[in-house]
CSV table of N, CA and C in Angstrom, one decimal:
chain,number,residue,atom,x,y,z
A,23,MET,N,-11.3,-24.7,15.3
A,23,MET,CA,-10.4,-24.1,14.2
A,23,MET,C,-8.7,-23.9,15.1
A,24,THR,N,-8.2,-24.1,14.5
A,24,THR,CA,-6.3,-24.6,14.6
A,24,THR,C,-5.9,-23.0,15.0
A,25,PHE,N,-4.7,-22.8,15.2
A,25,PHE,CA,-4.1,-21.8,15.5
A,25,PHE,C,-3.7,-21.0,14.5
A,26,TYR,N,-3.1,-22.4,13.8
A,26,TYR,CA,-2.3,-21.5,12.4
A,26,TYR,C,-3.7,-21.0,11.4
A,27,MET,N,-4.6,-22.0,11.5
A,27,MET,CA,-5.7,-21.6,10.3
A,27,MET,C,-6.5,-20.0,11.0
A,28,PHE,N,-6.3,-19.8,12.6
A,28,PHE,CA,-6.9,-18.4,12.8
A,28,PHE,C,-5.9,-17.3,12.2
A,29,LEU,N,-4.5,-18.1,12.0
A,29,LEU,CA,-3.6,-16.7,10.8
A,29,LEU,C,-3.6,-16.6,10.5
A,30,VAL,N,-4.2,-17.7,9.4
A,30,VAL,CA,-4.6,-17.8,8.1
A,30,VAL,C,-5.8,-16.4,7.6
A,31,PHE,N,-6.8,-16.7,9.0
A,31,PHE,CA,-8.0,-16.0,8.8
A,31,PHE,C,-7.3,-14.2,8.8
A,32,ILE,N,-6.5,-14.0,9.8
A,32,ILE,CA,-6.0,-12.7,10.3
A,32,ILE,C,-5.4,-12.6,8.9
A,33,HIS,N,-4.9,-13.3,8.5
A,33,HIS,CA,-3.6,-13.0,7.2
A,33,HIS,C,-4.9,-12.2,6.3
A,34,ILE,N,-5.6,-13.1,5.7
A,34,ILE,CA,-6.4,-13.2,4.5
A,34,ILE,C,-7.6,-11.6,5.1
A,35,PHE,N,-8.3,-11.9,6.0
A,35,PHE,CA,-8.6,-10.7,6.6
A,35,PHE,C,-7.5,-9.4,6.3
A,36,SER,N,-6.3,-9.0,6.9
A,36,SER,CA,-5.4,-8.1,6.8
A,36,SER,C,-5.1,-7.8,5.7
A,37,ALA,N,-5.3,-8.5,4.6
A,37,ALA,CA,-4.7,-8.1,3.1
A,37,ALA,C,-6.0,-7.8,2.2
A,38,ILE,N,-7.1,-8.0,2.8
A,38,ILE,CA,-8.2,-7.2,2.6
A,38,ILE,C,-8.2,-5.7,3.4
A,39,LEU,N,-8.1,-5.5,4.6
A,39,LEU,CA,-8.5,-4.4,5.3
A,39,LEU,C,-6.8,-3.4,5.0
A,40,GLY,N,-6.1,-3.8,4.1
A,40,GLY,CA,-4.9,-3.2,3.7
A,40,GLY,C,-4.4,-2.9,2.4
A,41,MET,N,-4.5,-3.8,1.7
A,41,MET,CA,-4.5,-3.8,0.3
A,41,MET,C,-5.3,-3.3,-0.4
A,42,GLY,N,-6.7,-3.9,0.0
A,42,GLY,CA,-7.8,-3.0,-0.9
A,42,GLY,C,-7.7,-1.1,-0.9
A,43,PRO,N,-7.9,-0.5,0.3
A,43,PRO,CA,-7.8,0.7,0.2
A,43,PRO,C,-6.7,1.3,-0.2
A,44,GLY,N,-5.6,0.4,-0.2
A,44,GLY,CA,-4.2,0.7,-0.9
A,44,GLY,C,-4.5,0.9,-2.5
A,45,PHE,N,-5.2,0.0,-2.7
A,45,PHE,CA,-5.1,0.1,-4.8
A,45,PHE,C,-5.8,1.2,-4.6
A,46,VAL,N,-7.0,2.3,-4.3
A,46,VAL,CA,-7.5,3.1,-4.3
A,46,VAL,C,-7.3,4.4,-4.2
A,47,MET,N,-6.1,4.4,-3.5
A,47,MET,CA,-5.7,5.4,-2.9
A,47,MET,C,-5.2,6.9,-4.2
A,48,ILE,N,-4.7,6.4,-5.5
A,48,ILE,CA,-4.8,7.7,-6.5
A,48,ILE,C,-6.2,7.6,-7.0
A,49,TYR,N,-6.7,7.2,-7.3
A,49,TYR,CA,-7.9,7.2,-7.5
A,49,TYR,C,-8.5,8.2,-6.8
A,50,ILE,N,-8.4,8.6,-5.7
A,50,ILE,CA,-9.5,9.2,-4.6
A,50,ILE,C,-8.9,10.7,-5.0
A,51,VAL,N,-8.3,11.0,-5.0
A,51,VAL,CA,-7.2,12.3,-5.5
A,51,VAL,C,-7.0,12.8,-7.1
A,52,THR,N,-7.0,11.8,-8.0
A,52,THR,CA,-7.2,12.3,-9.2
A,52,THR,C,-8.8,12.8,-10.2
A,53,LYS,N,-9.9,12.7,-9.2
A,53,LYS,CA,-11.4,13.3,-9.1
A,53,LYS,C,-11.1,14.5,-8.7
A,54,ALA,N,-10.4,15.1,-8.4
A,54,ALA,CA,-10.9,16.8,-7.6
A,54,ALA,C,-10.6,17.6,-8.6
A,55,THR,N,-11.4,18.5,-8.5
A,55,THR,CA,-11.1,19.6,-10.0
A,55,THR,C,-11.1,20.9,-9.0
A,56,THR,N,-10.8,21.0,-8.0
A,56,THR,CA,-10.4,22.4,-7.6
A,56,THR,C,-9.4,21.9,-6.1
A,57,MET,N,-8.6,23.0,-5.5
A,57,MET,CA,-8.2,22.7,-4.2
A,57,MET,C,-8.5,21.7,-3.2
A,58,THR,N,-9.9,22.8,-2.8
A,58,THR,CA,-10.5,22.5,-1.8
A,58,THR,C,-11.3,21.0,-2.4
A,59,GLU,N,-11.2,21.0,-3.0
A,59,GLU,CA,-11.9,19.2,-3.0
A,59,GLU,C,-10.1,18.5,-3.0
A,60,LEU,N,-9.4,18.7,-3.6
A,60,LEU,CA,-8.1,18.3,-3.6
A,60,LEU,C,-7.4,17.8,-2.2
A,61,ARG,N,-7.5,18.9,-1.4
A,61,ARG,CA,-7.4,19.2,0.1
A,61,ARG,C,-8.4,17.9,0.8
A,62,HIS,N,-9.6,17.8,0.6
A,62,HIS,CA,-10.3,17.1,1.1
A,62,HIS,C,-10.1,16.0,0.7
A,63,ALA,N,-9.9,15.3,-0.9
A,63,ALA,CA,-9.2,14.0,-0.6
A,63,ALA,C,-7.7,13.5,-0.3
A,64,TYR,N,-7.4,14.2,0.0
A,64,TYR,CA,-6.0,14.1,0.6
A,64,TYR,C,-6.2,13.8,1.9
A,65,VAL,N,-7.6,14.4,2.9
A,65,VAL,CA,-7.6,14.0,4.3
A,65,VAL,C,-8.4,12.5,4.1
A,66,ILE,N,-8.8,12.4,3.3
A,66,ILE,CA,-9.5,10.9,2.9
A,66,ILE,C,-8.4,9.8,3.1
A,67,ARG,N,-8.1,10.5,1.6
A,67,ARG,CA,-6.4,9.0,1.4
A,67,ARG,C,-5.4,9.2,2.6
A,68,ASN,N,-5.4,10.3,3.4
A,68,ASN,CA,-4.3,10.0,4.9
A,68,ASN,C,-5.2,9.3,5.7
A,69,ARG,N,-6.6,9.2,6.0
A,69,ARG,CA,-7.0,8.3,6.5
A,69,ARG,C,-7.1,6.9,6.5
A,70,LEU,N,-7.4,6.5,4.8
A,70,LEU,CA,-7.0,5.4,4.2
A,70,LEU,C,-6.0,4.8,4.6
A,71,HIS,N,-5.2,5.9,4.6
A,71,HIS,CA,-3.7,4.8,4.6
A,71,HIS,C,-3.4,4.1,6.1
A,72,ILE,N,-4.1,4.7,6.9
A,72,ILE,CA,-3.7,4.3,8.3
A,72,ILE,C,-4.3,2.3,8.3
A,73,PHE,N,-5.3,2.1,7.4
A,73,PHE,CA,-5.8,1.0,7.2
A,73,PHE,C,-4.4,0.3,6.7
A,74,VAL,N,-4.2,0.7,5.5
A,74,VAL,CA,-2.9,0.2,4.8
A,74,VAL,C,-1.9,-0.2,6.2
A,75,MET,N,-1.5,0.8,6.7
A,75,MET,CA,-0.2,0.8,7.5
A,75,MET,C,-0.7,-0.7,8.4
A,76,VAL,N,-2.0,-0.5,8.9
A,76,VAL,CA,-2.5,-1.9,9.8
A,76,VAL,C,-2.7,-3.0,9.0
A,77,GLY,N,-2.9,-3.4,8.0
A,77,GLY,CA,-3.3,-4.6,7.3
A,77,GLY,C,-1.8,-4.7,6.9
A,78,GLY,N,-1.0,-3.8,7.0
A,78,GLY,CA,0.0,-4.3,6.6
A,78,GLY,C,1.1,-5.2,7.3
A,79,THR,N,1.2,-4.3,8.7
A,79,THR,CA,1.9,-5.1,9.8
A,79,THR,C,1.2,-6.0,10.1
A,80,LEU,N,-0.6,-6.1,10.1
A,80,LEU,CA,-0.3,-7.6,10.4
A,80,LEU,C,-0.2,-8.6,9.4
A,81,LEU,N,-0.3,-7.9,8.0
A,81,LEU,CA,0.1,-9.2,7.1
A,81,LEU,C,1.4,-9.4,7.1
A,82,LEU,N,2.3,-8.7,7.7
A,82,LEU,CA,3.8,-8.9,7.5
A,82,LEU,C,3.8,-10.1,8.9
A,83,VAL,N,3.2,-9.6,9.9
A,83,VAL,CA,3.1,-9.8,11.2
A,83,VAL,C,2.6,-12.1,10.7
A,84,THR,N,1.8,-11.7,10.4
A,84,THR,CA,0.7,-13.4,10.8
A,84,THR,C,1.8,-14.1,9.7
A,85,GLY,N,2.4,-13.6,8.5
A,85,GLY,CA,3.2,-14.0,7.1
A,85,GLY,C,4.2,-14.9,8.1
A,86,LEU,N,5.4,-13.8,8.8
A,86,LEU,CA,6.1,-14.7,9.2
A,86,LEU,C,5.8,-15.4,10.8
A,87,TRP,N,4.8,-15.3,11.2
A,87,TRP,CA,4.3,-16.2,12.4
A,87,TRP,C,3.7,-17.6,11.6
A,88,MET,N,3.3,-17.8,10.5
A,88,MET,CA,3.2,-18.6,10.0
A,88,MET,C,4.2,-19.6,9.8
A,89,GLY,N,5.2,-18.8,8.8
A,89,GLY,CA,6.3,-19.6,8.5
A,89,GLY,C,7.3,-20.2,10.1
A,90,ALA,N,6.8,-19.6,11.0
A,90,ALA,CA,7.3,-20.1,11.6
A,90,ALA,C,7.3,-21.1,12.8
A,91,LEU,N,5.7,-21.3,12.2
A,91,LEU,CA,5.3,-22.7,12.7
A,91,LEU,C,4.7,-23.3,11.9
A,92,ASN,N,5.5,-23.2,10.3
A,92,ASN,CA,5.5,-24.0,9.7
A,92,ASN,C,6.7,-23.9,8.3
A,93,PRO,N,7.9,-24.2,9.2
A,93,PRO,CA,9.6,-23.7,8.3
A,93,PRO,C,9.9,-24.7,7.0
A,94,TYR,N,8.8,-25.2,6.9
A,94,TYR,CA,9.3,-25.4,5.2
A,94,TYR,C,9.0,-24.2,4.4
A,95,LEU,N,8.2,-23.4,5.0
A,95,LEU,CA,7.2,-22.2,3.9
A,95,LEU,C,8.4,-21.4,3.5
A,96,PHE,N,9.8,-21.3,4.3
A,96,PHE,CA,10.4,-20.8,3.8
A,96,PHE,C,11.6,-21.4,2.9
A,97,HIS,N,11.4,-22.4,2.2
A,97,HIS,CA,12.0,-23.8,1.5
A,97,HIS,C,11.4,-23.2,-0.1
A,98,ALA,N,9.7,-23.0,0.3
A,98,ALA,CA,9.2,-22.7,-0.9
A,98,ALA,C,9.2,-21.4,-1.7
A,99,GLY,N,9.4,-21.4,-2.9
A,99,GLY,CA,10.0,-20.4,-3.7
A,99,GLY,C,8.7,-19.0,-3.9
A,100,TRP,N,7.9,-19.6,-3.7
A,100,TRP,CA,6.7,-18.5,-3.9
A,100,TRP,C,6.4,-17.3,-2.7
A,101,TYR,N,6.5,-18.3,-1.3
A,101,TYR,CA,6.6,-18.0,0.2
A,101,TYR,C,7.8,-16.7,0.7
A,102,VAL,N,9.4,-17.3,-0.2
A,102,VAL,CA,10.5,-16.9,-0.1
A,102,VAL,C,10.7,-15.1,-0.8
A,103,THR,N,9.7,-15.7,-2.1
A,103,THR,CA,10.0,-14.4,-3.3
A,103,THR,C,8.5,-13.0,-2.9
A,104,SER,N,7.7,-13.9,-2.1
A,104,SER,CA,6.5,-13.1,-1.7
A,104,SER,C,6.5,-12.3,-0.7
A,105,LEU,N,7.4,-12.9,0.0
A,105,LEU,CA,7.9,-11.8,1.6
A,105,LEU,C,9.3,-11.0,1.1
A,106,ILE,N,10.0,-11.4,0.3
A,106,ILE,CA,11.1,-10.1,-0.2
A,106,ILE,C,10.1,-9.5,-1.1
A,107,LEU,N,9.1,-9.3,-2.4
A,107,LEU,CA,8.6,-8.5,-3.0
A,107,LEU,C,7.6,-7.7,-1.8
A,108,PHE,N,7.6,-8.0,-0.5
A,108,PHE,CA,6.8,-7.6,0.7
A,108,PHE,C,7.5,-6.6,1.0
A,109,LEU,N,8.4,-7.3,1.3
A,109,LEU,CA,9.5,-5.8,2.5
A,109,LEU,C,9.9,-4.9,1.5
A,110,ILE,N,10.3,-4.8,-0.3
A,110,ILE,CA,10.8,-4.2,-0.9
A,110,ILE,C,10.1,-3.2,-1.1
A,111,ALA,N,8.5,-3.9,-1.2
A,111,ALA,CA,7.1,-2.7,-1.4
A,111,ALA,C,6.8,-1.6,0.0
A,112,LEU,N,7.3,-2.8,1.2
A,112,LEU,CA,7.2,-1.9,2.4
A,112,LEU,C,8.3,-0.9,2.7
A,113,GLY,N,9.4,-0.9,1.8
A,113,GLY,CA,10.6,0.1,2.1
A,113,GLY,C,10.2,1.0,1.0
A,114,PHE,N,9.4,0.9,-0.1
A,114,PHE,CA,9.0,2.1,-0.9
A,114,PHE,C,8.6,3.1,0.2
A,115,GLY,N,8.0,3.1,1.3
A,115,GLY,CA,7.2,4.3,2.1
A,115,GLY,C,7.9,5.3,2.3
A,116,PRO,N,9.0,4.9,3.3
A,116,PRO,CA,10.2,5.8,3.8
A,116,PRO,C,11.2,6.2,2.6
A,117,THR,N,11.1,5.5,1.9
A,117,THR,CA,12.7,5.6,0.7
A,117,THR,C,12.5,6.5,-0.7
A,118,VAL,N,11.2,6.3,-1.0
A,118,VAL,CA,11.1,6.3,-2.2
A,118,VAL,C,9.7,7.0,-2.2
A,119,LEU,N,8.0,6.9,-1.7
A,119,LEU,CA,6.8,7.9,-1.5
A,119,LEU,C,6.9,8.7,-0.5
A,120,SER,N,8.0,8.7,0.3
A,120,SER,CA,7.6,9.9,1.3
A,120,SER,C,8.3,11.5,0.4
A,121,PRO,N,9.4,11.3,0.4
A,121,PRO,CA,10.2,12.0,-0.4
A,121,PRO,C,9.5,12.6,-1.3
A,122,ARG,N,9.0,11.5,-1.9
A,122,ARG,CA,7.7,12.6,-3.4
A,122,ARG,C,6.4,13.1,-2.8
A,123,SER,N,6.5,12.4,-2.0
A,123,SER,CA,4.6,13.0,-0.9
A,123,SER,C,5.0,14.8,-0.4
A,124,LYS,N,6.3,14.6,0.2
A,124,LYS,CA,6.3,16.1,1.1
A,124,LYS,C,5.9,17.3,0.1
A,125,PRO,N,6.8,17.3,-1.0
A,125,PRO,CA,6.3,18.5,-1.7
A,125,PRO,C,5.0,18.6,-1.7
A,126,VAL,N,4.2,17.6,-2.3
A,126,VAL,CA,2.7,17.6,-2.8
A,126,VAL,C,2.2,17.7,-1.6
A,127,LYS,N,2.4,17.3,0.1
A,127,LYS,CA,1.4,18.1,0.8
A,127,LYS,C,2.0,19.9,1.7
A,128,ALA,N,3.1,20.7,1.3
A,128,ALA,CA,3.7,21.4,1.0
A,128,ALA,C,2.6,22.1,-0.1
A,129,LEU,N,2.7,21.8,-0.7
A,129,LEU,CA,1.8,22.4,-1.8
A,129,LEU,C,0.2,22.4,-0.9
A,130,LEU,N,0.3,21.7,-1.2
A,130,LEU,CA,-1.4,21.6,-0.6
A,130,LEU,C,-1.8,22.6,0.6
A,131,LYS,N,-0.4,22.3,1.3
A,131,LYS,CA,-0.8,23.0,2.7
A,131,LYS,C,-0.5,25.1,2.5
A,132,ASN,N,0.1,24.9,1.6
A,132,ASN,CA,0.7,26.4,1.3
A,132,ASN,C,0.1,27.4,0.1
A,133,TYR,N,-0.4,26.8,-0.8
A,133,TYR,CA,-0.8,27.2,-2.2
A,133,TYR,C,-2.4,28.0,-1.9
A,134,ALA,N,-2.1,29.0,-2.2
A,134,ALA,CA,-3.5,30.0,-1.6
A,134,ALA,C,-4.7,29.9,-2.9
A,135,GLY,N,-4.6,29.7,-3.9
A,135,GLY,CA,-5.8,29.3,-5.1
A,135,GLY,C,-6.5,28.6,-4.5
A,136,ASP,N,-7.5,28.4,-5.5
A,136,ASP,CA,-8.4,27.4,-5.6
A,136,ASP,C,-8.7,26.4,-6.9
A,137,ASP,N,-7.8,27.1,-7.5
A,137,ASP,CA,-7.5,26.3,-8.9
A,137,ASP,C,-5.9,25.3,-8.9
A,138,ILE,N,-6.1,23.9,-9.0
A,138,ILE,CA,-4.9,23.4,-9.2
A,138,ILE,C,-4.0,23.8,-9.6
A,139,PRO,N,-3.2,24.3,-9.4
A,139,PRO,CA,-1.4,25.0,-9.7
A,139,PRO,C,-1.1,23.5,-11.0
A,140,ASP,N,-0.3,23.8,-12.0
A,140,ASP,CA,0.1,22.8,-13.0
A,140,ASP,C,1.7,22.0,-11.9
A,141,GLU,N,2.0,23.2,-11.4
A,141,GLU,CA,3.0,22.2,-10.2
A,141,GLU,C,2.7,21.2,-9.5
A,142,TYR,N,1.3,20.9,-9.3
A,142,TYR,CA,0.4,19.4,-8.6
A,142,TYR,C,1.3,18.6,-9.2
A,143,TYR,N,0.5,18.9,-10.4
A,143,TYR,CA,0.3,17.6,-11.6
A,143,TYR,C,1.5,17.0,-11.8
A,144,VAL,N,2.1,17.8,-11.8
A,144,VAL,CA,3.8,17.1,-12.2
A,144,VAL,C,4.4,16.6,-10.7
A,145,LEU,N,4.2,16.9,-9.9
A,145,LEU,CA,4.9,16.5,-8.8
A,145,LEU,C,3.8,14.8,-8.3
A,146,SER,N,2.4,14.9,-8.6
A,146,SER,CA,1.4,14.3,-8.3
A,146,SER,C,1.8,12.6,-9.3
A,147,LYS,N,2.0,13.2,-10.6
A,147,LYS,CA,2.5,12.3,-11.7
A,147,LYS,C,4.1,11.4,-11.1
A,148,LYS,N,4.5,12.0,-10.7
A,148,LYS,CA,6.0,11.4,-10.2
A,148,LYS,C,5.6,10.3,-8.7
A,149,LEU,N,4.9,11.0,-8.2
A,149,LEU,CA,4.5,10.1,-7.3
A,149,LEU,C,3.9,9.0,-7.4
A,150,PHE,N,2.6,8.9,-8.3
A,150,PHE,CA,1.4,8.3,-8.5
A,150,PHE,C,2.4,6.9,-9.4
A,151,PHE,N,3.7,7.4,-10.2
A,151,PHE,CA,3.9,6.9,-10.9
A,151,PHE,C,4.8,5.2,-9.8
A,152,TYR,N,5.3,5.6,-8.7
A,152,TYR,CA,5.8,4.7,-7.6
A,152,TYR,C,5.2,4.1,-7.1
A,153,GLU,N,3.7,4.8,-7.0
A,153,GLU,CA,2.6,4.0,-6.6
A,153,GLU,C,1.7,3.1,-7.6
A,154,ARG,N,1.8,3.6,-8.3
A,154,ARG,CA,1.8,2.3,-9.2
A,154,ARG,C,2.6,1.2,-9.4
A,155,ILE,N,3.6,1.5,-9.3
A,155,ILE,CA,4.7,0.4,-9.1
A,155,ILE,C,4.6,-0.6,-8.0
A,156,GLU,N,4.6,-0.1,-6.5
A,156,GLU,CA,4.2,-1.1,-5.3
A,156,GLU,C,2.9,-1.5,-5.5
A,157,ASN,N,1.5,-1.0,-6.2
A,157,ASN,CA,0.5,-2.0,-6.4
A,157,ASN,C,0.7,-3.0,-7.3
A,158,VAL,N,1.8,-2.9,-8.1
A,158,VAL,CA,1.6,-4.0,-8.7
A,158,VAL,C,2.7,-5.0,-8.1
A,159,ILE,N,3.4,-4.9,-7.1
A,159,ILE,CA,4.4,-5.6,-6.4
A,159,ILE,C,3.2,-6.2,-6.0
A,160,PHE,N,2.4,-5.6,-5.1
A,160,PHE,CA,1.6,-6.0,-4.1
A,160,PHE,C,0.6,-6.9,-5.1
A,161,LEU,N,0.1,-6.7,-5.9
A,161,LEU,CA,-0.8,-7.9,-6.8
A,161,LEU,C,0.1,-8.8,-7.2
A,162,ILE,N,1.0,-9.0,-7.9
A,162,ILE,CA,2.3,-10.1,-7.5
A,162,ILE,C,2.3,-11.3,-6.2
A,163,VAL,N,2.5,-10.5,-5.4
A,163,VAL,CA,2.5,-11.0,-4.2
A,163,VAL,C,1.2,-11.7,-3.7
A,164,ILE,N,-0.1,-11.3,-4.3
A,164,ILE,CA,-1.6,-11.8,-4.2
A,164,ILE,C,-1.7,-12.8,-4.8
A,165,ALA,N,-0.8,-13.0,-6.3
A,165,ALA,CA,-0.9,-13.7,-7.3
A,165,ALA,C,-0.1,-15.1,-6.8
A,166,LEU,N,1.2,-14.6,-6.3
A,166,LEU,CA,2.1,-15.6,-5.8
A,166,LEU,C,1.7,-16.3,-4.6
A,167,MET,N,0.4,-15.6,-3.9
A,167,MET,CA,-0.3,-16.4,-2.5
A,167,MET,C,-1.5,-17.4,-3.0
A,168,ILE,N,-2.2,-17.1,-4.1
A,168,ILE,CA,-3.3,-18.0,-4.2
A,168,ILE,C,-2.8,-18.6,-5.3
A,169,THR,N,-2.0,-18.7,-6.2
A,169,THR,CA,-1.6,-19.9,-6.8
A,169,THR,C,-0.8,-20.3,-6.6
A,170,LYS,N,0.8,-19.7,-5.4
A,170,LYS,CA,1.7,-20.9,-4.9
A,170,LYS,C,2.3,-21.4,-6.3
A,171,PRO,N,2.7,-21.0,-7.3
A,171,PRO,CA,3.3,-21.5,-8.7
A,171,PRO,C,4.7,-22.5,-8.1
A,172,PHE,N,5.5,-21.9,-7.6
A,172,PHE,CA,6.9,-22.9,-7.3
A,172,PHE,C,6.9,-22.8,-5.6
């Protein structure tokens, strides 16, 4: 196995490790019916987010490393487009998702009852809207990586 093939292996493994859990993070919390369940679902979601961060970092590092080893990739439209979309999706975390998740986290921490308040649904709807956009971006990146259409 060449070093480049090793990087491809790590890159694909990282996509599974990082993107797989990312696609189910919304679903995990939508099935909760009480605040106790919802809090537990968010604990699970936060644990899965570690995989997303590690996988995403490895994806970026291995993708750029493969580009450095084969500079012609920086002239391939699918590669450049994938890289730009991936960076946009990574930027969603601190700029779009974090500001929308802070009120949800505060509500989970401070709410005293066991019924899920209507305010949670309003806040989570906004958060999940942007998470779905991010998931679509990642699906486009995956499709570009597989098909290499241009």
